[in-house]
mmCIF file of C-alpha atoms in Angstrom:
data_model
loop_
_atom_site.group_PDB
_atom_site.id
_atom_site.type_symbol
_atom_site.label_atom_id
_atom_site.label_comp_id
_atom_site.label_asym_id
_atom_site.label_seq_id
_atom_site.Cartn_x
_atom_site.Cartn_y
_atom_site.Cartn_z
ATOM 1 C CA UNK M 510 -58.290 -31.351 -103.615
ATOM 2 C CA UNK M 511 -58.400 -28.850 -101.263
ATOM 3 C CA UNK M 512 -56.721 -29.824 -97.532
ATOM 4 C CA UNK M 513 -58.541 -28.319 -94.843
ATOM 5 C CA UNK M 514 -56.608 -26.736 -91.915
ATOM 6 C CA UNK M 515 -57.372 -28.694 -88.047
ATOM 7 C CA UNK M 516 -59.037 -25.539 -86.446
ATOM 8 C CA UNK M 517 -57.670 -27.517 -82.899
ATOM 9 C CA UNK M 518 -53.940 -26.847 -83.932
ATOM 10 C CA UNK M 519 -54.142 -22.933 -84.419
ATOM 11 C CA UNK M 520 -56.155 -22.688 -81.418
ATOM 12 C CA UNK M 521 -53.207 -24.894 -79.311
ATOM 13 C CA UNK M 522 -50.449 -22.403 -81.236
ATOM 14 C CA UNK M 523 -52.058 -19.018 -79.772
ATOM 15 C CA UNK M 524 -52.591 -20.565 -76.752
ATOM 16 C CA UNK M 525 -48.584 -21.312 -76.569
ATOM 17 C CA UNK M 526 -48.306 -17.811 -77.397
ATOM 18 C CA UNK M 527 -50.002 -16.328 -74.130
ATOM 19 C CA UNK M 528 -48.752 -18.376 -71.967
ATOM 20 C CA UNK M 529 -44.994 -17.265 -73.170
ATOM 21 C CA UNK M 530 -46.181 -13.648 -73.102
ATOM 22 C CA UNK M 531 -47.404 -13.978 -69.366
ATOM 23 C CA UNK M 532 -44.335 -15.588 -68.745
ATOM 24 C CA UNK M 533 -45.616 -18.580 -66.614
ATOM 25 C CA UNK M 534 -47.283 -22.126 -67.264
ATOM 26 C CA UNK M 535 -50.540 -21.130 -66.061
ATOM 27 C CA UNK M 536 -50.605 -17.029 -65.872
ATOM 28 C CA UNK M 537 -50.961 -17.279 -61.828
ATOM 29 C CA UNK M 538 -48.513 -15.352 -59.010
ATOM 30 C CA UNK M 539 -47.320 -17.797 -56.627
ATOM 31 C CA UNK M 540 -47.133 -15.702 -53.439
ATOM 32 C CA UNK M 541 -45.208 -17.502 -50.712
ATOM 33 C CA UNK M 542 -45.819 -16.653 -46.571
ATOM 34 C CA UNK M 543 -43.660 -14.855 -44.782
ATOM 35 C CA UNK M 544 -40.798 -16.636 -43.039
ATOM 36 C CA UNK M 545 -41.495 -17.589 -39.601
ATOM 37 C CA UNK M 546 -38.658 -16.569 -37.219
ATOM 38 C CA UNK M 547 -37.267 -19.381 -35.079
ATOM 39 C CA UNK M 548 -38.424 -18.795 -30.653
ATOM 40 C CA UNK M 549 -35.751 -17.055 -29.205
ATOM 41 C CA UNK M 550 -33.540 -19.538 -26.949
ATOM 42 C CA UNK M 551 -34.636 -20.399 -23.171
ATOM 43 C CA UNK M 552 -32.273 -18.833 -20.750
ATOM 44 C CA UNK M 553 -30.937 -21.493 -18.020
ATOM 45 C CA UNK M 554 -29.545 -21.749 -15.061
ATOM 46 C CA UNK M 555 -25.632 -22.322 -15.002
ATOM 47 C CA UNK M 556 -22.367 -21.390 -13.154
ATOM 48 C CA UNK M 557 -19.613 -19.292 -13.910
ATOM 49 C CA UNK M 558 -16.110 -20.886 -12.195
ATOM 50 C CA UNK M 559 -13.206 -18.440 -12.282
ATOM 51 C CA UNK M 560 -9.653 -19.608 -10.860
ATOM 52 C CA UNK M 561 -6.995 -17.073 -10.549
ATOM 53 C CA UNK M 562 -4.702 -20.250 -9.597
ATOM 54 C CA UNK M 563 -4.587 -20.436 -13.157
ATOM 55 C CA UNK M 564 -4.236 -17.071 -14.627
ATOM 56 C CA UNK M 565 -5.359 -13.733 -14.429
ATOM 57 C CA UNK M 566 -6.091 -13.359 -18.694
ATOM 58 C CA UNK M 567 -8.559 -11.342 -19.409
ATOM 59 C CA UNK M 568 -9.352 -9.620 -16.012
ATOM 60 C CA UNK M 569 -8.517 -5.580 -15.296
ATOM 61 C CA UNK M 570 -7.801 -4.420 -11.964
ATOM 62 C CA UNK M 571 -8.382 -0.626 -10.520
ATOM 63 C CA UNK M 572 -9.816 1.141 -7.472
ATOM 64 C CA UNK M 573 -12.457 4.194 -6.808
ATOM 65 C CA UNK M 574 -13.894 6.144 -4.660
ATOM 66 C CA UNK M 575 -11.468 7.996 -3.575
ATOM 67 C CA UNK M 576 -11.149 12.475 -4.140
ATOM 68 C CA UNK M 577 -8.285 14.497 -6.053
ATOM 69 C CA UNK M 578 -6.218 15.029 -2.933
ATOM 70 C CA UNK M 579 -6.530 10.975 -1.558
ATOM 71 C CA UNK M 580 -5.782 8.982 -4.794
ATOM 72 C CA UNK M 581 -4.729 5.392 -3.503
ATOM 73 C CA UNK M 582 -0.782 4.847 -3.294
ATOM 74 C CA UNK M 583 1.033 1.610 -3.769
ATOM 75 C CA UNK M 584 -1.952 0.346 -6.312
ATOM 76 C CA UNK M 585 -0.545 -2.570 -7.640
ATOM 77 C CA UNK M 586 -1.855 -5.960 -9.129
ATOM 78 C CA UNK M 587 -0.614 -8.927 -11.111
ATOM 79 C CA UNK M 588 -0.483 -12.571 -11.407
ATOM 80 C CA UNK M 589 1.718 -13.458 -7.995
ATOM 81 C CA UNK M 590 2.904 -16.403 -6.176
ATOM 82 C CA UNK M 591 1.138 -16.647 -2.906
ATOM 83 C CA UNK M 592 2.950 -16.483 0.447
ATOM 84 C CA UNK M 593 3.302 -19.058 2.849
ATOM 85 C CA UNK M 594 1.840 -21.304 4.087
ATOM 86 C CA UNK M 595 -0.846 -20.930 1.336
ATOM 87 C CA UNK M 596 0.480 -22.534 -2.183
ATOM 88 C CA UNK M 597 0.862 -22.169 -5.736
ATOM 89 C CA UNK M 598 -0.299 -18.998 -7.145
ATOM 90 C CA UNK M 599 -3.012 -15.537 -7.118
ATOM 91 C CA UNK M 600 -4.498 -12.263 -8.433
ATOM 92 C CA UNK M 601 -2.858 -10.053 -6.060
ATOM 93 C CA UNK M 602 -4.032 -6.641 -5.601
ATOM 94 C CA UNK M 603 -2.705 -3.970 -3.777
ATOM 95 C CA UNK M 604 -3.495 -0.336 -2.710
ATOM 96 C CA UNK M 605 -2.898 2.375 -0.135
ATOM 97 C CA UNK M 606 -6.316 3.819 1.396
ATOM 98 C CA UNK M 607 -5.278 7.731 1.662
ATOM 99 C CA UNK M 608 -9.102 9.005 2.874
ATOM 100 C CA UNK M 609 -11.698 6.510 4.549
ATOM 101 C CA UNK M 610 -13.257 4.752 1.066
ATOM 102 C CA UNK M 611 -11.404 3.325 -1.304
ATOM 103 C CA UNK M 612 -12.851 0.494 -3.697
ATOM 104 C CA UNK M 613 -10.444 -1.717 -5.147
ATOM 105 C CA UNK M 614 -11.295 -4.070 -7.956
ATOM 106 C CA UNK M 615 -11.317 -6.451 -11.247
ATOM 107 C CA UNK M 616 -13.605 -6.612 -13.733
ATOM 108 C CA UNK M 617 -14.006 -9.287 -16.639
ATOM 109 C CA UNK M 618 -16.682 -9.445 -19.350
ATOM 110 C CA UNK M 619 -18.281 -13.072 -20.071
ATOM 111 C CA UNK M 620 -20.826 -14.467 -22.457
ATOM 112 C CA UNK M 621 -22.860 -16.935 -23.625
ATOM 113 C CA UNK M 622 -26.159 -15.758 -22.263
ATOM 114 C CA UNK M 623 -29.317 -14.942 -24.074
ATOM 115 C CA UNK M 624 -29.134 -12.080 -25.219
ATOM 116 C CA UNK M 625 -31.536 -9.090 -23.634
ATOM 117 C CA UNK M 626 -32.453 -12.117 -20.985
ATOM 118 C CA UNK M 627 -32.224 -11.080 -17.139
ATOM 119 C CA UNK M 628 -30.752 -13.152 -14.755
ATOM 120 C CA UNK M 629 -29.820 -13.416 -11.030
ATOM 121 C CA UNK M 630 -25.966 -14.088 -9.682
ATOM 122 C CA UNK M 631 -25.171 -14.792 -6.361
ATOM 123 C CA UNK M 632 -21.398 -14.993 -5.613
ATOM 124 C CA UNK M 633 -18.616 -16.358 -3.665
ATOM 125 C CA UNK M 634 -14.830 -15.499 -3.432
ATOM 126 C CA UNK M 635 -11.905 -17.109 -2.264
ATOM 127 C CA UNK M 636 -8.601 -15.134 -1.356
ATOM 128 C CA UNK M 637 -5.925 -15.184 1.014
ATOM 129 C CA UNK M 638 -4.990 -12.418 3.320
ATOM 130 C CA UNK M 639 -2.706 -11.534 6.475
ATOM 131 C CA UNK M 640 -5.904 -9.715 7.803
ATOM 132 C CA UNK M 641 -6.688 -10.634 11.560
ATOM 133 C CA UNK M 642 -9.751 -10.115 13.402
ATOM 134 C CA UNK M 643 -10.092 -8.219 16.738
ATOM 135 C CA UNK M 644 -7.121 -6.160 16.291
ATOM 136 C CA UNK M 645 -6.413 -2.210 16.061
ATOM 137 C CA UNK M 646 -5.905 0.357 12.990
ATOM 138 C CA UNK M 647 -6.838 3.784 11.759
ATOM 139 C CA UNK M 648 -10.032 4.637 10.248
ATOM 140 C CA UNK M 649 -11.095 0.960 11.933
ATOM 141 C CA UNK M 650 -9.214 -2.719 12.115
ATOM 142 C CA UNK M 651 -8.270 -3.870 8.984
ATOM 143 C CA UNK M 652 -10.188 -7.053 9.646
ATOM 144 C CA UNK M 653 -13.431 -5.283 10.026
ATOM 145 C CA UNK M 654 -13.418 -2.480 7.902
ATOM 146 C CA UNK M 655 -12.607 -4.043 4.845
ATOM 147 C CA UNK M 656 -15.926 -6.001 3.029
ATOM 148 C CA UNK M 657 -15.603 -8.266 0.027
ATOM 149 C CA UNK M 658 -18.215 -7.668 -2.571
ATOM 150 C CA UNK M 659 -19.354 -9.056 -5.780
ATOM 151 C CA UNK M 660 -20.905 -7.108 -8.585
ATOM 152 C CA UNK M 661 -22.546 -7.448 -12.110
ATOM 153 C CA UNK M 662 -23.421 -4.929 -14.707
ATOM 154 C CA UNK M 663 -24.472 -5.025 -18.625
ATOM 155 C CA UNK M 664 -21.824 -2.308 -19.374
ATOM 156 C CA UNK M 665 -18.433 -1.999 -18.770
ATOM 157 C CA UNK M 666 -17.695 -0.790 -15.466
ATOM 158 C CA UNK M 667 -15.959 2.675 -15.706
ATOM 159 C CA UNK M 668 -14.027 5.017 -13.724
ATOM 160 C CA UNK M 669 -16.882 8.687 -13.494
ATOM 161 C CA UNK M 670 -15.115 11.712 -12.107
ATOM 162 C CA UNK M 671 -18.070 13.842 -9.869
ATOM 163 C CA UNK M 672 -18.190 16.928 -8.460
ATOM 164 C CA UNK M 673 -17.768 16.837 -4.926
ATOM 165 C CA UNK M 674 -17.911 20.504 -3.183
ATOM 166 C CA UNK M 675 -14.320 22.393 -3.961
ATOM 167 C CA UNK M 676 -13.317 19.045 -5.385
ATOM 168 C CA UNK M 677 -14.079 15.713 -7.659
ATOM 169 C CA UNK M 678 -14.531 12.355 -6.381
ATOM 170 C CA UNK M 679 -13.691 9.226 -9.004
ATOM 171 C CA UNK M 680 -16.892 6.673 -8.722
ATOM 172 C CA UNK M 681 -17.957 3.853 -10.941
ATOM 173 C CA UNK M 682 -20.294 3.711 -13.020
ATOM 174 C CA UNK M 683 -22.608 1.843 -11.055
ATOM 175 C CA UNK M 684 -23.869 1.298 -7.727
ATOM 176 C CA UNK M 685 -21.837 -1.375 -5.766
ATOM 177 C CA UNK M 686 -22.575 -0.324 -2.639
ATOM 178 C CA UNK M 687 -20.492 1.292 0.077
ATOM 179 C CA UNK M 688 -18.293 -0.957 2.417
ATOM 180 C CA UNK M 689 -20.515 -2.868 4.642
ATOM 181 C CA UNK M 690 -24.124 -1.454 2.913
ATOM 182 C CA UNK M 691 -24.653 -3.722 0.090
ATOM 183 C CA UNK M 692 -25.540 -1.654 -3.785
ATOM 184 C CA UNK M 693 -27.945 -2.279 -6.253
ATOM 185 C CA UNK M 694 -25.433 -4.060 -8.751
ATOM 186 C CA UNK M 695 -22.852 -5.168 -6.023
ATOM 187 C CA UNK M 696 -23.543 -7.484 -2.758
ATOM 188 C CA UNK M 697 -21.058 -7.660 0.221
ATOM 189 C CA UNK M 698 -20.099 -11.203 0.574
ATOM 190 C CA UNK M 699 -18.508 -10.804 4.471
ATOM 191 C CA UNK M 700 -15.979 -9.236 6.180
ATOM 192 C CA UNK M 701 -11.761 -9.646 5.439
ATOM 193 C CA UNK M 702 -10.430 -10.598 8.393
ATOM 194 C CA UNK M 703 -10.168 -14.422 8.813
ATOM 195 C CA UNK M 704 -10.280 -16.117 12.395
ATOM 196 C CA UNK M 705 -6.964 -17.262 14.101
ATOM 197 C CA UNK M 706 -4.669 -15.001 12.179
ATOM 198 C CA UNK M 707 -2.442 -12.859 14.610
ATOM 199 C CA UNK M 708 -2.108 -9.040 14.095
ATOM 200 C CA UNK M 709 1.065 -8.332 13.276
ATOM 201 C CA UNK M 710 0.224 -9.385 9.659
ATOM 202 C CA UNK M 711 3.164 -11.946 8.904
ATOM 203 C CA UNK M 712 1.001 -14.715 8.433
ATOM 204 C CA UNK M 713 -1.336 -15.799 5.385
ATOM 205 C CA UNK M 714 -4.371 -17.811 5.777
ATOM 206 C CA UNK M 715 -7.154 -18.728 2.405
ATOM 207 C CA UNK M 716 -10.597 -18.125 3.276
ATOM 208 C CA UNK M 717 -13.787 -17.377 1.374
ATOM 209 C CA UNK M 718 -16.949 -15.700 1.623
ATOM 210 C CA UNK M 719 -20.288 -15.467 -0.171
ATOM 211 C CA UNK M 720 -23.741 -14.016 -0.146
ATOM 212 C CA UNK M 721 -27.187 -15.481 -1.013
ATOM 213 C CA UNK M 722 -28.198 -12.361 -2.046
ATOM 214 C CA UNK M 723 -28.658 -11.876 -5.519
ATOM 215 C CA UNK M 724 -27.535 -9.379 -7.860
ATOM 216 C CA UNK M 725 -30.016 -8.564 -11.045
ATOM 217 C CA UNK M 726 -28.094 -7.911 -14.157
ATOM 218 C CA UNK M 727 -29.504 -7.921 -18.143
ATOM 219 C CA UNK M 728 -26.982 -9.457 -20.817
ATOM 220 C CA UNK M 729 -26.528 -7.214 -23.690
ATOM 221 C CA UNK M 730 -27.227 -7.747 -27.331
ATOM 222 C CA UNK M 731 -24.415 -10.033 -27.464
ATOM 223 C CA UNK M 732 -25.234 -12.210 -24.834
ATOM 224 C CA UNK M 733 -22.832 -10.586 -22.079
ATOM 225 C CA UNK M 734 -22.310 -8.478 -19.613
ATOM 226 C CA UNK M 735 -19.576 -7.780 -16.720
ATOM 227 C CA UNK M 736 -18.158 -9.303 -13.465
ATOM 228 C CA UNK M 737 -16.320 -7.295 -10.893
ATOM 229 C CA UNK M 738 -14.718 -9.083 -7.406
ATOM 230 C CA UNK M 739 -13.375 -6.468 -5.109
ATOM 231 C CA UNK M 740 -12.517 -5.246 -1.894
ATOM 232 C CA UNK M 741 -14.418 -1.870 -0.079
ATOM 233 C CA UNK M 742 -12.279 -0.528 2.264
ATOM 234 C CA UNK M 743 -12.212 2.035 5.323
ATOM 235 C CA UNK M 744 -8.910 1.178 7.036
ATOM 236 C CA UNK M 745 -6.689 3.838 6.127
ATOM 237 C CA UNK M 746 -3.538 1.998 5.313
ATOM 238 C CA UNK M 747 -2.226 -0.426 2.969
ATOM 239 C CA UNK M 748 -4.333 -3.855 2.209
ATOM 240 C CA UNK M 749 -2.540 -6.585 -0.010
ATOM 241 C CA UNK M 750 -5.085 -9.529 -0.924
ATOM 242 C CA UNK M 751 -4.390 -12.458 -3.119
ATOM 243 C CA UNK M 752 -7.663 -13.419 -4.884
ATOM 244 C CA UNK M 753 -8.008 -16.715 -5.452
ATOM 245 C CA UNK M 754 -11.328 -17.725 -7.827
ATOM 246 C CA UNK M 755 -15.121 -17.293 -7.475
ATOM 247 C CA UNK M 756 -17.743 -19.332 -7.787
ATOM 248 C CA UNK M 757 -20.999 -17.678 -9.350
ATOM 249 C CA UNK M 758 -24.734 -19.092 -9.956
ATOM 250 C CA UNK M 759 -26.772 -17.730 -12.153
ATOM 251 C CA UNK M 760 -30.052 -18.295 -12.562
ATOM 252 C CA UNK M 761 -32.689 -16.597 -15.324
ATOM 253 C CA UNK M 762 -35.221 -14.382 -14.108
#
């Protein structure tokens, strides 16, 4: 007898077939969308505490603005135990004003900020110093002719040698200010000399000063960007200061 073939079973073979040529279950491209990139994070408000009581790691000192033929003498700084009747220890800097400007400084980098966000700092230092108020010196009492300031930048704060007539000048990088005028990256925070203090020096007293107004400064691409605490100085002689910590609040723009 002659066995017919199920026509339904060639047609299911050759459909098997196709689908294994097309290489897929049902011959359709599954095309997925586009990943969505996660927000950026919210900058926030937050405060940066630095104590020099407890080490200096990390931190670079150096001075400026000063010409070729009045580089600062006696520039000194380290990690020192403060003198009496102040205790325990400070960042003590140290440096001899040869002209009438010289800017001595530290600078630090920190992190942890958004990165490319802009935010405002507003500062406040505490130091000790021998500096007395009301008393007598050249190029102007030390007392009153010697400013703190605070500063911020996004790059690392570097030492620029200008032209300056017959001669170079050595500036920053950056404008923090000149002695008691205030810069765009760098506030004054008050004057050195401290109330009560005698003029012959021999004495130490801690103090501190600050500033509500802020400085604007972008973090990088890393999330960072620079502090600098220093001193701006027109007393043309030799200022030691013992920097203590600072205290800064920042706050996104």
């Amino acid at each position: 007898m002659f066995k017919q073939t199920p026509v339904f079973s060639v047609l299911a073979i050759a459909g098997l077939l196709s689908l294994a040529a097309c290489g897929g279950s049902d011959g359709i491209a599954v095309v997925l969308p586009p990943p969505v990139a996660a927000p950026p994070p919210t900058p926030v408000a937050s405060t940066i505490s630095v104590d020099f009581t407890k080490g200096i790691d990390g931190w670079t000192a150096g001075v400026a603005d000063y010409a070729d033929d009045s580089e600062p003498t006696e520039a000194a700084s380290g990690w020192s135990k403060l003198p009496p009747p102040v205790q325990g220890m400070g960042y003590f800097l140290i440096s001899h004003n040869n002209s009438d400007d010289v800017f001595t400084y530290t600078k630090h980098q920190v992190g942890g900020f958004v990165p490319g966000a802009k935010y405002k700092l507003t500062f406040e230092m505490r130091y000790a110093t021998s500096a007395a108020l009301g008393c007598f010196g050249v190029g102007g009492a030390r007392g009153e002719s010697i400013y703190l300031v605070g500063a911020a930048v996004m790059d690392e704060p570097k030492l620029v040698k200008q032209v300056s007539g017959n001669s170079h000048r050595y500036r920053l990088n950056f404008d923090h200010g000149d002695q008691a005028v205030s810069g765009a990256q760098g506030k004054v925070l008050g004057l050195l000399g401290v109330e009560g203090l005698d003029c012959g020096g021999n004495e130490f007293a801690a103090a501190s000063r600050k500033s509500d107004e802020p400085v604007t400064v972008q973090a990088d691409k890393d999330g960072k960007f620079w502090l600098v605490l220093g001193t701006d100085s027109a007393f043309e002689g030799t200022n030691a200061i013992y920097l203590l910590g600072a205290k800064v609040d920042v706050k996104p723009l």
